[in-house]
Short mmCIF file of C-alpha atoms and ligand atoms in Angstrom, two decimals:
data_model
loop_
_atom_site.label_atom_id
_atom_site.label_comp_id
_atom_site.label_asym_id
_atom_site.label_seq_id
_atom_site.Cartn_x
_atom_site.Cartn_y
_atom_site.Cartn_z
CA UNK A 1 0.00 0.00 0.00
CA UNK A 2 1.34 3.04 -1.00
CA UNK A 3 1.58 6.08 1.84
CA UNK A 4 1.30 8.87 -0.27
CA UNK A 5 -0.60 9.98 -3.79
CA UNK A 6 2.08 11.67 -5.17
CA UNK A 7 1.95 10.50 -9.22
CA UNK A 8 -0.07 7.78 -11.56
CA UNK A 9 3.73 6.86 -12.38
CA UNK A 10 3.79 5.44 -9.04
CA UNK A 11 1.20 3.05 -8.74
CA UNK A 12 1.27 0.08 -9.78
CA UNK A 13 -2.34 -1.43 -11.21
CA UNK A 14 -3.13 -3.64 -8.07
CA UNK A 15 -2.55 -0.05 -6.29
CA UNK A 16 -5.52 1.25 -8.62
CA UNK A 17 -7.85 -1.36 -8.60
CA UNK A 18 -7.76 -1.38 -4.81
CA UNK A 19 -8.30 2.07 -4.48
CA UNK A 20 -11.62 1.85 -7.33
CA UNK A 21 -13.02 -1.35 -5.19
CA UNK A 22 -12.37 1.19 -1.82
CA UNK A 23 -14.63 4.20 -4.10
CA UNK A 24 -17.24 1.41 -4.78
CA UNK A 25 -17.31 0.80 -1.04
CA UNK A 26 -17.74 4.01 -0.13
CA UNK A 27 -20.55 5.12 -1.99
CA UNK A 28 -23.09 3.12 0.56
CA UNK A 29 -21.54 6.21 2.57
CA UNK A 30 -21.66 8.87 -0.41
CA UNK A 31 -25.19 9.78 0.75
CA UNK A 32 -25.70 9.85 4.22
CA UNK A 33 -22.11 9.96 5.13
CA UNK A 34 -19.83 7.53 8.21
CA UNK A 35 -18.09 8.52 11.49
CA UNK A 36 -15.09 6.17 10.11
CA UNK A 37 -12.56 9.46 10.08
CA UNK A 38 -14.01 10.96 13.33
CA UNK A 39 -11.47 12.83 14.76
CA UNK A 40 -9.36 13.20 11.99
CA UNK A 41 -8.50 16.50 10.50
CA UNK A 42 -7.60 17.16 6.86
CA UNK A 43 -5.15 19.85 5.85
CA UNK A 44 -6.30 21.56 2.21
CA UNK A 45 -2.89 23.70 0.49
CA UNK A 46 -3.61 25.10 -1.99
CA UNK A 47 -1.43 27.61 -2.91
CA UNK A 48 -2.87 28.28 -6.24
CA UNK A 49 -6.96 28.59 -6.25
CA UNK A 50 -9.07 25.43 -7.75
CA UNK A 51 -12.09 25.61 -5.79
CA UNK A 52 -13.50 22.82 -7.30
CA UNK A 53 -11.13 20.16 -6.31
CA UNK A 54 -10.96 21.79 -2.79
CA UNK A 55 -14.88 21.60 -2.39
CA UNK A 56 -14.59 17.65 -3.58
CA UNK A 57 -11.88 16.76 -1.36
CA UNK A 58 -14.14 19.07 1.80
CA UNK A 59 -16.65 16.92 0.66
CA UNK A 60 -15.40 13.99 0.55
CA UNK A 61 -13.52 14.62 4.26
CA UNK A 62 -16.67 15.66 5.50
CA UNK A 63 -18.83 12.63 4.29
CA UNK A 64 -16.04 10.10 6.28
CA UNK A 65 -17.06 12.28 9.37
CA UNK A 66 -13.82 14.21 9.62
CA UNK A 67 -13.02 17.80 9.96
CA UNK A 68 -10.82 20.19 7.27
CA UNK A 69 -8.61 23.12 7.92
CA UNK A 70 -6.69 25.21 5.31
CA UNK A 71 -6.10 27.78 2.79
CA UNK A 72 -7.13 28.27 -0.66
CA UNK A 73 -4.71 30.72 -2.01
CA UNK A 74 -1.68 32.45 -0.52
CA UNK A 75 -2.41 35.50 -0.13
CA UNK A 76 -4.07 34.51 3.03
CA UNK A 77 -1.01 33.33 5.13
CA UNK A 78 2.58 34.17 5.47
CA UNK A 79 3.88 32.39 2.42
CA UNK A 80 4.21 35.34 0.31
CA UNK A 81 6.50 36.64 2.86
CA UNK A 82 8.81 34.04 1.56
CA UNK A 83 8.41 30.94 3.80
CA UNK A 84 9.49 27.97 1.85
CA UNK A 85 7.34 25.83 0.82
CA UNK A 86 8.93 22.83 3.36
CA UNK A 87 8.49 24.71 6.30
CA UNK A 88 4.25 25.42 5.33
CA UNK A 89 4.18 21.80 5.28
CA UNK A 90 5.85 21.16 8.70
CA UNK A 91 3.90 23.44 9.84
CA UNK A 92 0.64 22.60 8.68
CA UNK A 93 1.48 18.44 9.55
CA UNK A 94 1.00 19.65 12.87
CA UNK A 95 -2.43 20.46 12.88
CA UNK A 96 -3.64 17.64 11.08
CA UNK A 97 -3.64 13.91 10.13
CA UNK A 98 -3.58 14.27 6.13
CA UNK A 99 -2.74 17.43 3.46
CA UNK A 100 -3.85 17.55 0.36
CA UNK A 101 -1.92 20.04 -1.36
CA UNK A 102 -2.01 22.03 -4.99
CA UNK A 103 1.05 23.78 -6.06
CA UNK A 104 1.59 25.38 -9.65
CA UNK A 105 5.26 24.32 -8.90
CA UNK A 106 6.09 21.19 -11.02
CA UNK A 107 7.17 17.93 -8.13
CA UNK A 108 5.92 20.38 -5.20
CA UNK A 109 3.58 17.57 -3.84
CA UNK A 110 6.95 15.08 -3.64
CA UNK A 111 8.49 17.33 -2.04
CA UNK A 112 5.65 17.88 0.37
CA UNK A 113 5.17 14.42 0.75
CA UNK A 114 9.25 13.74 1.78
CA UNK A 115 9.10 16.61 4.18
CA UNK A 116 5.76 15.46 5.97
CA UNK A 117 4.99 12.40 8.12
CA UNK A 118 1.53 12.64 7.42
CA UNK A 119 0.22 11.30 4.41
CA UNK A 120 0.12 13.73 1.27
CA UNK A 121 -2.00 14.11 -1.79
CA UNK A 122 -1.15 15.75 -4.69
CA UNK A 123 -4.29 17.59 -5.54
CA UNK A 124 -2.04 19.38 -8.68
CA UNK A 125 1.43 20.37 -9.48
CA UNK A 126 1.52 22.82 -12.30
CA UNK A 127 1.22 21.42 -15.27
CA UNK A 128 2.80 17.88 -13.54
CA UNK A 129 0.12 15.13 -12.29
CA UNK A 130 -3.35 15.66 -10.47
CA UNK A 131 -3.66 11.49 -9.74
CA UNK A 132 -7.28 12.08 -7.84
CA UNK A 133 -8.42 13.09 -11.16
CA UNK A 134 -6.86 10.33 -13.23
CA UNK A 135 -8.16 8.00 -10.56
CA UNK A 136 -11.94 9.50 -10.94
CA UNK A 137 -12.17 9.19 -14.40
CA UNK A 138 -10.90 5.38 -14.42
CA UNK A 139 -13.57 4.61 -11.60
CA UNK A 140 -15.83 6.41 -13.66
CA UNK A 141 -15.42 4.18 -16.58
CA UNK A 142 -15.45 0.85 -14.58
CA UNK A 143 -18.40 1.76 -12.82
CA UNK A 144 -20.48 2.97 -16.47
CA UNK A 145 -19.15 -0.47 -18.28
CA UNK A 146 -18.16 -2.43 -15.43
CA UNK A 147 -14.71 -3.11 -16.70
CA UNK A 148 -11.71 -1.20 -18.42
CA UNK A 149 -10.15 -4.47 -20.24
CA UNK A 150 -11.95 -4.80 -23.74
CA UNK A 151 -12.66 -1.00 -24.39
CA UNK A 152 -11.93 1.28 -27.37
CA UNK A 153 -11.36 4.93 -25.94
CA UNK A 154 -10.70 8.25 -27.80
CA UNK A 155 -9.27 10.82 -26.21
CA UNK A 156 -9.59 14.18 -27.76
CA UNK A 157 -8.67 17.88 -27.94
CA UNK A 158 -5.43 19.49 -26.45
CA UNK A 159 -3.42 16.14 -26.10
CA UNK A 160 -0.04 18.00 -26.14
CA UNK A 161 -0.34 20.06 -23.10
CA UNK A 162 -3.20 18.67 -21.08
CA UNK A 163 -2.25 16.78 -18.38
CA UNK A 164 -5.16 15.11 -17.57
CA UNK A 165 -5.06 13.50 -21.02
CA UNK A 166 -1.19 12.36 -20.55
CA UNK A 167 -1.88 10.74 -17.10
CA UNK A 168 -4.89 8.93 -18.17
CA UNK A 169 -3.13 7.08 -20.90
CA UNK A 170 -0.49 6.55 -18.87
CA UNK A 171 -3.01 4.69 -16.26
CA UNK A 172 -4.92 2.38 -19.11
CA UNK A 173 -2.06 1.27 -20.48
CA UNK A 174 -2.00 -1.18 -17.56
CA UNK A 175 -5.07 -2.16 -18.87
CA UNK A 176 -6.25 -3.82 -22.36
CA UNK A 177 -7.19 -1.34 -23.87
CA UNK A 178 -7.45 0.40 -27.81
CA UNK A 179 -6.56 3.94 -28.20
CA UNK A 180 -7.54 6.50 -30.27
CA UNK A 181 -5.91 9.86 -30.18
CA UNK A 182 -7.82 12.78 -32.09
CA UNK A 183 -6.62 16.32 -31.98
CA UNK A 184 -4.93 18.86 -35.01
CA UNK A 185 -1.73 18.02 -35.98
CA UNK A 186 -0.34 20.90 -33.56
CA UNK A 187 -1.74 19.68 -30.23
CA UNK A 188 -0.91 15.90 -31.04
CA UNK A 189 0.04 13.31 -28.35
CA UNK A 190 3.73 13.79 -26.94
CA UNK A 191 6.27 11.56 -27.87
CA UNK A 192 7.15 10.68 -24.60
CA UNK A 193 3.40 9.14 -24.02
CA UNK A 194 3.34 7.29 -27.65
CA UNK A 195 7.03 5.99 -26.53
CA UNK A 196 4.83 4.32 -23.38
CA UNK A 197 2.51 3.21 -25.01
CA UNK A 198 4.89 1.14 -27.26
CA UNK A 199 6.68 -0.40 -24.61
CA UNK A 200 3.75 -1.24 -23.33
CA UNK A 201 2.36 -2.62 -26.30
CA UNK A 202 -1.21 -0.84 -25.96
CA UNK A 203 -2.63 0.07 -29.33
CA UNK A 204 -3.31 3.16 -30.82
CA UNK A 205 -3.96 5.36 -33.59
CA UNK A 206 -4.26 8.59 -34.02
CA UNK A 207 -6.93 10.78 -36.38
CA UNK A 208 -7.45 14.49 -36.94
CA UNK A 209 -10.54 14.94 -37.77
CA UNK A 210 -13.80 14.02 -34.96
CA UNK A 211 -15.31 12.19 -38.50
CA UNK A 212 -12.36 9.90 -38.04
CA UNK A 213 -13.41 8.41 -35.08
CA UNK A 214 -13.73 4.78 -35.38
CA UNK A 215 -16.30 3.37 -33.59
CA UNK A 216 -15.14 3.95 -29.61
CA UNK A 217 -16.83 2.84 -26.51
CA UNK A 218 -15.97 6.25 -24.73
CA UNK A 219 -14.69 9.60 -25.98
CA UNK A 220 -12.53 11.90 -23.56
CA UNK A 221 -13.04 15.41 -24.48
CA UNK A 222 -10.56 18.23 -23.07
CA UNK A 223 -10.06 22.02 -23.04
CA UNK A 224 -9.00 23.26 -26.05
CA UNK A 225 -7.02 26.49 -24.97
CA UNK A 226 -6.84 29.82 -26.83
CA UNK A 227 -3.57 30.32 -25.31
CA UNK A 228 -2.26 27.36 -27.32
CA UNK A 229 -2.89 29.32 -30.27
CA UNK A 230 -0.58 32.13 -32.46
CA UNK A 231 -3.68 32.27 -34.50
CA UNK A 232 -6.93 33.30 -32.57
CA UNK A 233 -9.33 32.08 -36.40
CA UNK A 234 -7.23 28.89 -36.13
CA UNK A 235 -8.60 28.68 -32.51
CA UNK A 236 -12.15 29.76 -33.55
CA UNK A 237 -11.64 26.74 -36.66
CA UNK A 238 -10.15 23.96 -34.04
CA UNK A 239 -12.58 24.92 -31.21
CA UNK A 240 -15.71 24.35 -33.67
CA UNK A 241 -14.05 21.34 -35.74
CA UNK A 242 -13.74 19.11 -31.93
CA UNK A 243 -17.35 20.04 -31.03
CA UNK A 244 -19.84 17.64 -29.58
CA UNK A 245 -23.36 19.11 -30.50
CA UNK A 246 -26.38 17.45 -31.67
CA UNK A 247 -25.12 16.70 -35.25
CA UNK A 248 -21.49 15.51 -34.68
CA UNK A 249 -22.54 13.45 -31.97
CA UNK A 250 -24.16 10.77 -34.52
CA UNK A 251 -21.03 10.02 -35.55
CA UNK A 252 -20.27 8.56 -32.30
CA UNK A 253 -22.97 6.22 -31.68
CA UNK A 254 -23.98 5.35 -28.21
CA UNK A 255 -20.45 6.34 -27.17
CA UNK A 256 -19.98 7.66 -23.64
CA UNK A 257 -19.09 11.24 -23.17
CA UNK A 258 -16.57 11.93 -20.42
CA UNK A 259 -15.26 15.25 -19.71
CA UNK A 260 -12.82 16.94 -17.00
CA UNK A 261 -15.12 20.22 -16.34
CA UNK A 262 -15.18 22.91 -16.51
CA UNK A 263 -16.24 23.01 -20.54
CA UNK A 264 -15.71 25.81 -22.43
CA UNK A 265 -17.79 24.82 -25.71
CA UNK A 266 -16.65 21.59 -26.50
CA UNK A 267 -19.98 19.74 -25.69
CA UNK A 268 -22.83 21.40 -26.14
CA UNK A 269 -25.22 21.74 -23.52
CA UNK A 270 -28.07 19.64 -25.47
CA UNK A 271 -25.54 16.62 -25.22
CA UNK A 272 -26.18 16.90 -21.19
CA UNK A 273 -29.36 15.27 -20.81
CA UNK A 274 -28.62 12.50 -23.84
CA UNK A 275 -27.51 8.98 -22.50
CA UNK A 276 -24.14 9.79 -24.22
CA UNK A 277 -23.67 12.38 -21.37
CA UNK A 278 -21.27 10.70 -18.56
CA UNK A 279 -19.35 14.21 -17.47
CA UNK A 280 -21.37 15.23 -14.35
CA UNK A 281 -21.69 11.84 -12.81
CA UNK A 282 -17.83 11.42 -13.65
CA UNK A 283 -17.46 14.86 -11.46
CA UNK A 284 -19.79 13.28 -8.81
CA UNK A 285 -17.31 10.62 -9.01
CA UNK A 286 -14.80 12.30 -7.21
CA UNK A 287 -16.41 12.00 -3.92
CA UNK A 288 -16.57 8.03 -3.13
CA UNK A 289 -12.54 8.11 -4.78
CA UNK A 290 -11.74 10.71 -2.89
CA UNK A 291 -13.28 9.61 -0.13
CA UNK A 292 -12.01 5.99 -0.38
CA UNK A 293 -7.87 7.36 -0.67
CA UNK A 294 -8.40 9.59 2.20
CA UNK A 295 -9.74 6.68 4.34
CA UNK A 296 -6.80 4.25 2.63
CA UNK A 297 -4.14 6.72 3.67
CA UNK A 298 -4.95 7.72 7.61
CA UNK A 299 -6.00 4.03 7.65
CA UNK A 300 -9.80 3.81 8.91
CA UNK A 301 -11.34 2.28 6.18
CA UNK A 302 -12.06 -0.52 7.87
CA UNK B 1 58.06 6.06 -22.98
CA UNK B 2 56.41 8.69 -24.68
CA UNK B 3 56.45 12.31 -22.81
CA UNK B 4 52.38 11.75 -22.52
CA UNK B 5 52.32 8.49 -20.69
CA UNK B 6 54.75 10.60 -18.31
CA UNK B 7 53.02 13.66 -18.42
CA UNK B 8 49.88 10.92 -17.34
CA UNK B 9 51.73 9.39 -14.33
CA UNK B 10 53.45 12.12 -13.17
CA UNK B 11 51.60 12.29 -9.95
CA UNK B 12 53.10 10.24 -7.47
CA UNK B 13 49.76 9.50 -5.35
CA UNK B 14 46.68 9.64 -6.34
CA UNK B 15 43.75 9.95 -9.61
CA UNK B 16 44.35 10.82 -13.29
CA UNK B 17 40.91 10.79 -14.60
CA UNK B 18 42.24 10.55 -18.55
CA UNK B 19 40.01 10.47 -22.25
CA UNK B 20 37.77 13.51 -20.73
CA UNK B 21 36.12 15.03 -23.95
CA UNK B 22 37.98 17.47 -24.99
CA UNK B 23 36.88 21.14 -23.45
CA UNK B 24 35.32 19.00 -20.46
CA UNK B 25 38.03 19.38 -17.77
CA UNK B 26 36.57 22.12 -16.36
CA UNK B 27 32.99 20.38 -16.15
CA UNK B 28 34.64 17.57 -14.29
CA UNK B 29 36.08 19.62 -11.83
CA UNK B 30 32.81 20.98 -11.25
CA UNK B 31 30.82 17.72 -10.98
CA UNK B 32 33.20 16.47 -8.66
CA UNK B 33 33.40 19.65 -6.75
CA UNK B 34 37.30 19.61 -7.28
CA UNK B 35 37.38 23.41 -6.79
CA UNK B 36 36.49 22.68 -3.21
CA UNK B 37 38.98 20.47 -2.30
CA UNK B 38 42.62 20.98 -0.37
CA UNK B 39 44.19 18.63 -2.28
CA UNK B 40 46.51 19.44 -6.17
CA UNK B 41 44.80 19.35 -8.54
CA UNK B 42 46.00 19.80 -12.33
CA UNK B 43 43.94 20.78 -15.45
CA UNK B 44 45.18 19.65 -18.92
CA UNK B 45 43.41 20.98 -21.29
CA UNK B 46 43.35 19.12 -25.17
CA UNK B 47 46.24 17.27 -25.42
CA UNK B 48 47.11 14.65 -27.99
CA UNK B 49 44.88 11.16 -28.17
CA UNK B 50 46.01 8.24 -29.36
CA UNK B 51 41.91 7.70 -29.54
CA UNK B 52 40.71 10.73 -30.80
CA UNK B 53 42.33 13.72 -32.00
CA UNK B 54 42.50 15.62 -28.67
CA UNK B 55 41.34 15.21 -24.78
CA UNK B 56 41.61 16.79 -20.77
CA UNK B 57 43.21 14.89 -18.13
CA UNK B 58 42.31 16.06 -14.74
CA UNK B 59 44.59 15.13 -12.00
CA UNK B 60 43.57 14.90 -8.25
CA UNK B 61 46.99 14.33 -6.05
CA UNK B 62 46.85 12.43 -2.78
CA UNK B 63 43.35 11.40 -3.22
CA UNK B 64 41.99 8.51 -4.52
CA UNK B 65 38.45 8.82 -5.91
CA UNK B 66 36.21 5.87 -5.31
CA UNK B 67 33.91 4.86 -8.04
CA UNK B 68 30.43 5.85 -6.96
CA UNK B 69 31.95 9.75 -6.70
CA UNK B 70 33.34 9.60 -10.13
CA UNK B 71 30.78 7.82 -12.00
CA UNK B 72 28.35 10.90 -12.59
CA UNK B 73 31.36 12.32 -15.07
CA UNK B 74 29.89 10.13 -17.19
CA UNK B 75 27.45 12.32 -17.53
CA UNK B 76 29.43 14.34 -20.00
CA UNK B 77 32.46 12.09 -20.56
CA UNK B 78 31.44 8.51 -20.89
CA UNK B 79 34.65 7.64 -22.66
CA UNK B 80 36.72 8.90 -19.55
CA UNK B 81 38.70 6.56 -17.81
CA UNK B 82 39.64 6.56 -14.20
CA UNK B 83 43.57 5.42 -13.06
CA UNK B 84 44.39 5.23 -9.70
CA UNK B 85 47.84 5.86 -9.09
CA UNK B 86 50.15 4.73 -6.01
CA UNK B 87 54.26 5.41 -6.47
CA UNK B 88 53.65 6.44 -10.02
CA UNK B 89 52.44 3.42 -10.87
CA UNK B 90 48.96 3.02 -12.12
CA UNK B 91 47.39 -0.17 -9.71
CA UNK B 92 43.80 0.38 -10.93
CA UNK B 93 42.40 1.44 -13.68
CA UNK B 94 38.53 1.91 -14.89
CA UNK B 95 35.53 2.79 -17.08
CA UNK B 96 33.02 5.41 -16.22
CA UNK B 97 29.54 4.16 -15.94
CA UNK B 98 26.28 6.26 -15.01
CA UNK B 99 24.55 5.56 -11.93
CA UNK B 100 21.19 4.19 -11.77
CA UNK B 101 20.45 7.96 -9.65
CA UNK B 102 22.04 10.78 -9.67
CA UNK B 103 22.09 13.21 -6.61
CA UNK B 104 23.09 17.04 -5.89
CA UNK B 105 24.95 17.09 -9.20
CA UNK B 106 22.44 19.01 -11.90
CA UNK B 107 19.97 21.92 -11.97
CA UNK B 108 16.90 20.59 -13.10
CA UNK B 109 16.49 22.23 -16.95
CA UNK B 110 13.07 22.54 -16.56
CA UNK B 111 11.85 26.03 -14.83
CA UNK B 112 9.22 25.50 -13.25
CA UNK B 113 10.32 22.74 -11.34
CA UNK B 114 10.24 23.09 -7.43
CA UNK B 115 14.20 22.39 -7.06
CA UNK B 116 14.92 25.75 -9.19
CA UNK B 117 12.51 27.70 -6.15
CA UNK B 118 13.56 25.81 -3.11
CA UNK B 119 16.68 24.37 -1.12
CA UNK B 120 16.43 20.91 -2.12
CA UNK B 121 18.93 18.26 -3.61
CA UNK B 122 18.35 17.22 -7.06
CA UNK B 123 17.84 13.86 -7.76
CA UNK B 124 17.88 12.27 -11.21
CA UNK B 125 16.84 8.92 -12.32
CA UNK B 126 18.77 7.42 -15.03
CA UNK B 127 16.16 6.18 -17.46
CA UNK B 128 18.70 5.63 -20.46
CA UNK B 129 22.63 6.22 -20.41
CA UNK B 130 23.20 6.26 -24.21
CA UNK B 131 21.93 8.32 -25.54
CA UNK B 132 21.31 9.87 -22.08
CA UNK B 133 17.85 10.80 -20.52
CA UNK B 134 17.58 11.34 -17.22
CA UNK B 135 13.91 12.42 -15.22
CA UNK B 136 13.60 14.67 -12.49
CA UNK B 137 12.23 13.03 -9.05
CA UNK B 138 10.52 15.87 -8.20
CA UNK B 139 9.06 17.50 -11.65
CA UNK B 140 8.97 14.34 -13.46
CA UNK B 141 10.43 15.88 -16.70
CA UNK B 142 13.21 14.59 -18.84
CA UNK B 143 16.75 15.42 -19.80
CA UNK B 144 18.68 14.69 -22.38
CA UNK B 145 21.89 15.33 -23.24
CA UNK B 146 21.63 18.31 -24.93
CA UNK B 147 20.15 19.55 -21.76
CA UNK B 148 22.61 18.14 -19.39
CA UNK B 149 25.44 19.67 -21.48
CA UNK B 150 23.85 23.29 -21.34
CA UNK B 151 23.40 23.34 -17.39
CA UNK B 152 27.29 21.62 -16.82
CA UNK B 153 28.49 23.53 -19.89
ZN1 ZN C 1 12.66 18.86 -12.07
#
């Protein structure tokens, strides 16, 4: 059992299937909530603002009967007056039995994680890992088809720089699965993640166009970012070319929808109430995972 | 013998880390944080190679450098070879080979990685040795050569 959720690179799949059978045991709780972490506090860091991923880690703390203590950006405590980033944690170790902490400083979280005794999770670091949400989204995929082996699943949009997209291949290719990569030419898959995938041995391809899909079981949609772009019409062109709306989404079949939130436009909101629509039950998600690593690290889940 | 093989042994005690790239000395010395050290030490700079054209020798005097502190040259000079020298006479004599980590010896290339904003020792895992790539504990991002030869110059 590993003591810390630092990085999907560190676990190992028996690591991930016992924390998705943990998040299926937890959502009896999901609802009305257990007293399993009474007494327990939680320490949220997060030195850059995501108020989402706070609220679902409060959540989740709250729902295993524990308490939570933090900040959610740093203007609020001394560490713009230059405190390093080791001592915060020392500190903040000593007021609670767990920190969860998001840093826009790549391989913040392992350093958090050496300095503290407590157990750390890496809600974020920069543009690194966020292995809560990688988790999620392959507990939200068992859970809609009951298994990961067997499935075909596109991943589309910014594949170059979004990290969610990176870690989740990462994480299936420990499973048997097909891949299908779909983004313009410019935001294509690293190398470094293709490389992976080679060694090991997971199939994919990779289309430009959302016609091209074959025929998946799931497509992962991302954030296509205007930033990305030296040409704002070659956003506008991208932006409408990776759209799920009423007409594109016939090309896809019965194929799941999954996506990271918060959309900009690349579903459209009369995809939400469609049975392609997976992305707010994959949010929802996030409690009974959360929930079940929180429990699996202070070590009252049982 | 040849003036070189003199020139070579012409410490009476200690290491004569020979076949550094030529240009490299100086990155050597900083690797192995010669510049800190009481002992001699003596920088020859592109001499003749029997192997190749030209190299640096770097000698340490009185010191002899076990093989886990030396190894990291590799880094920049995997052709270097280490002789350890005891009344001029050379009694051992070995290859440079990378690590499996390496510690406190590089700047991460890579900006926005925590080591670059904090006091903490670097530590690299060596993923590849030729060519090289090396990734960051901490940030998780790679190096490769190219990158390790523009932070050691
Ligand atoms: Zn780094």
């Amino acid at each position: 059992m590993v003591q810390d959720i630092i990085s999907i690179r560190d676990l190992e799949k028996a690591d991930i299937e016992n924390a998705l059978l943990t998040a299926a045991d937890m959502e009896r709780f999901a609802e009305k909530g257990t007293t399993m972490a009474q007494g327990k506090i939680l320490s949220t860091l997060f030195f850059e603002p995501s108020t989402r991923t706070m609220m679902s880690f409060q959540s989740a703390m709250n729902r295993l009967g524990g308490k939570v203590i933090g900040f959610s950006d740093i203007k609020s405590i001394s560490v713009q007056k230059g405190e390093t980033l080791s001592d915060t944690v020392r500190m903040m170790e000593q007021y609670s039995d767990i920190i969860v902490i998001r840093h826009p400083l790549e391989g913040s979280a392992r350093l958090a994680a050496e300095v503290a005794d407590v157990p750390v999770i890496n809600a974020g670091d920069g543009a690194n890992q966020h292995p809560t949400q990688t988790l999620l989204d392959l507990y939200t995929i068992k859970k809609e088809f009951d298994t990961i082996d067997g499935l075909t699943i596109a991943l589309m949009g910014d594949l170059k720089y979004g990290r969610t997209v990176h870690s989740l291949a990462y994480a299936l290719s420990l499973y048997d699965v097909e891949l299908v990569f779909v983004s313009p030419r410019e935001l294509r898959m690293p190398h470094e993640v293709t490389e992976h995938l080679k060694e090991k041995k997971t199939p994919y391809r990779e289309v430009v166009n959302l016609e091209d899909i074959p025929k998946v079981d799931l497509v992962y949609a991302t954030r296509i970012q205007k930033e990305r772009f030296a040409d704002p019409n070659e956003y506008e062109r991208t932006k409408d070319a990776y759209r799920i709306d009423k007409s594109s989404i016939r090309l896809l079949g019965d194929a799941r929808i999954m996506h990271p939130l918060p959309r900009v436009s690349e579903i459209a909101p009369e995809i939400d109430k469609t049975p392609n629509a997976l992305y707010f039950e994959q949010a929802g998600n996030g409690i009974p995972v959360r929930m079940a690593l929180l429990s699996m690290l202070m070590g009252v889940n049982r | 013998m040849s003036k070189k093989k003199l020139k070579v042994s012409a410490i009476r005690n200690g290491t004569v880390i020979d076949h550094i790239r030529p240009g490299k000395a100086f990155s050597v010395v900083k690797i192995l944080h010669l510049d800190e050290t009481d002992e001699t030490v003596t920088i020859t700079s592109r001499v003749a190679s029997k192997v190749s054209g030209t190299k640096d020798i770097v000698k340490i005097e009185d010191r002899e450098l076990l093989t886990e502190e030396v190894s990291s040259i590799a880094l920049i000079s995997p052709e270097a070879t280490v002789n350890i020298i005891k009344e001029y006479e050379v009694i051992d004599k070995r290859n440079v080979r990378l690590p499996d980590t390496i510690e406190n010896i590089l700047p991460c290339s890579n900006p926005v990685c925590i080591t670059n904003h904090e006091p903490v020792v670097t530590v690299f895992r060596v993923e590849r040795s030729r060519p090289i790539v090396l990734r960051c504990h901490y940030c998780e991002r790679t190096m490769q050569e190219k990158d390790v030869v523009k932070v050691l110059g």
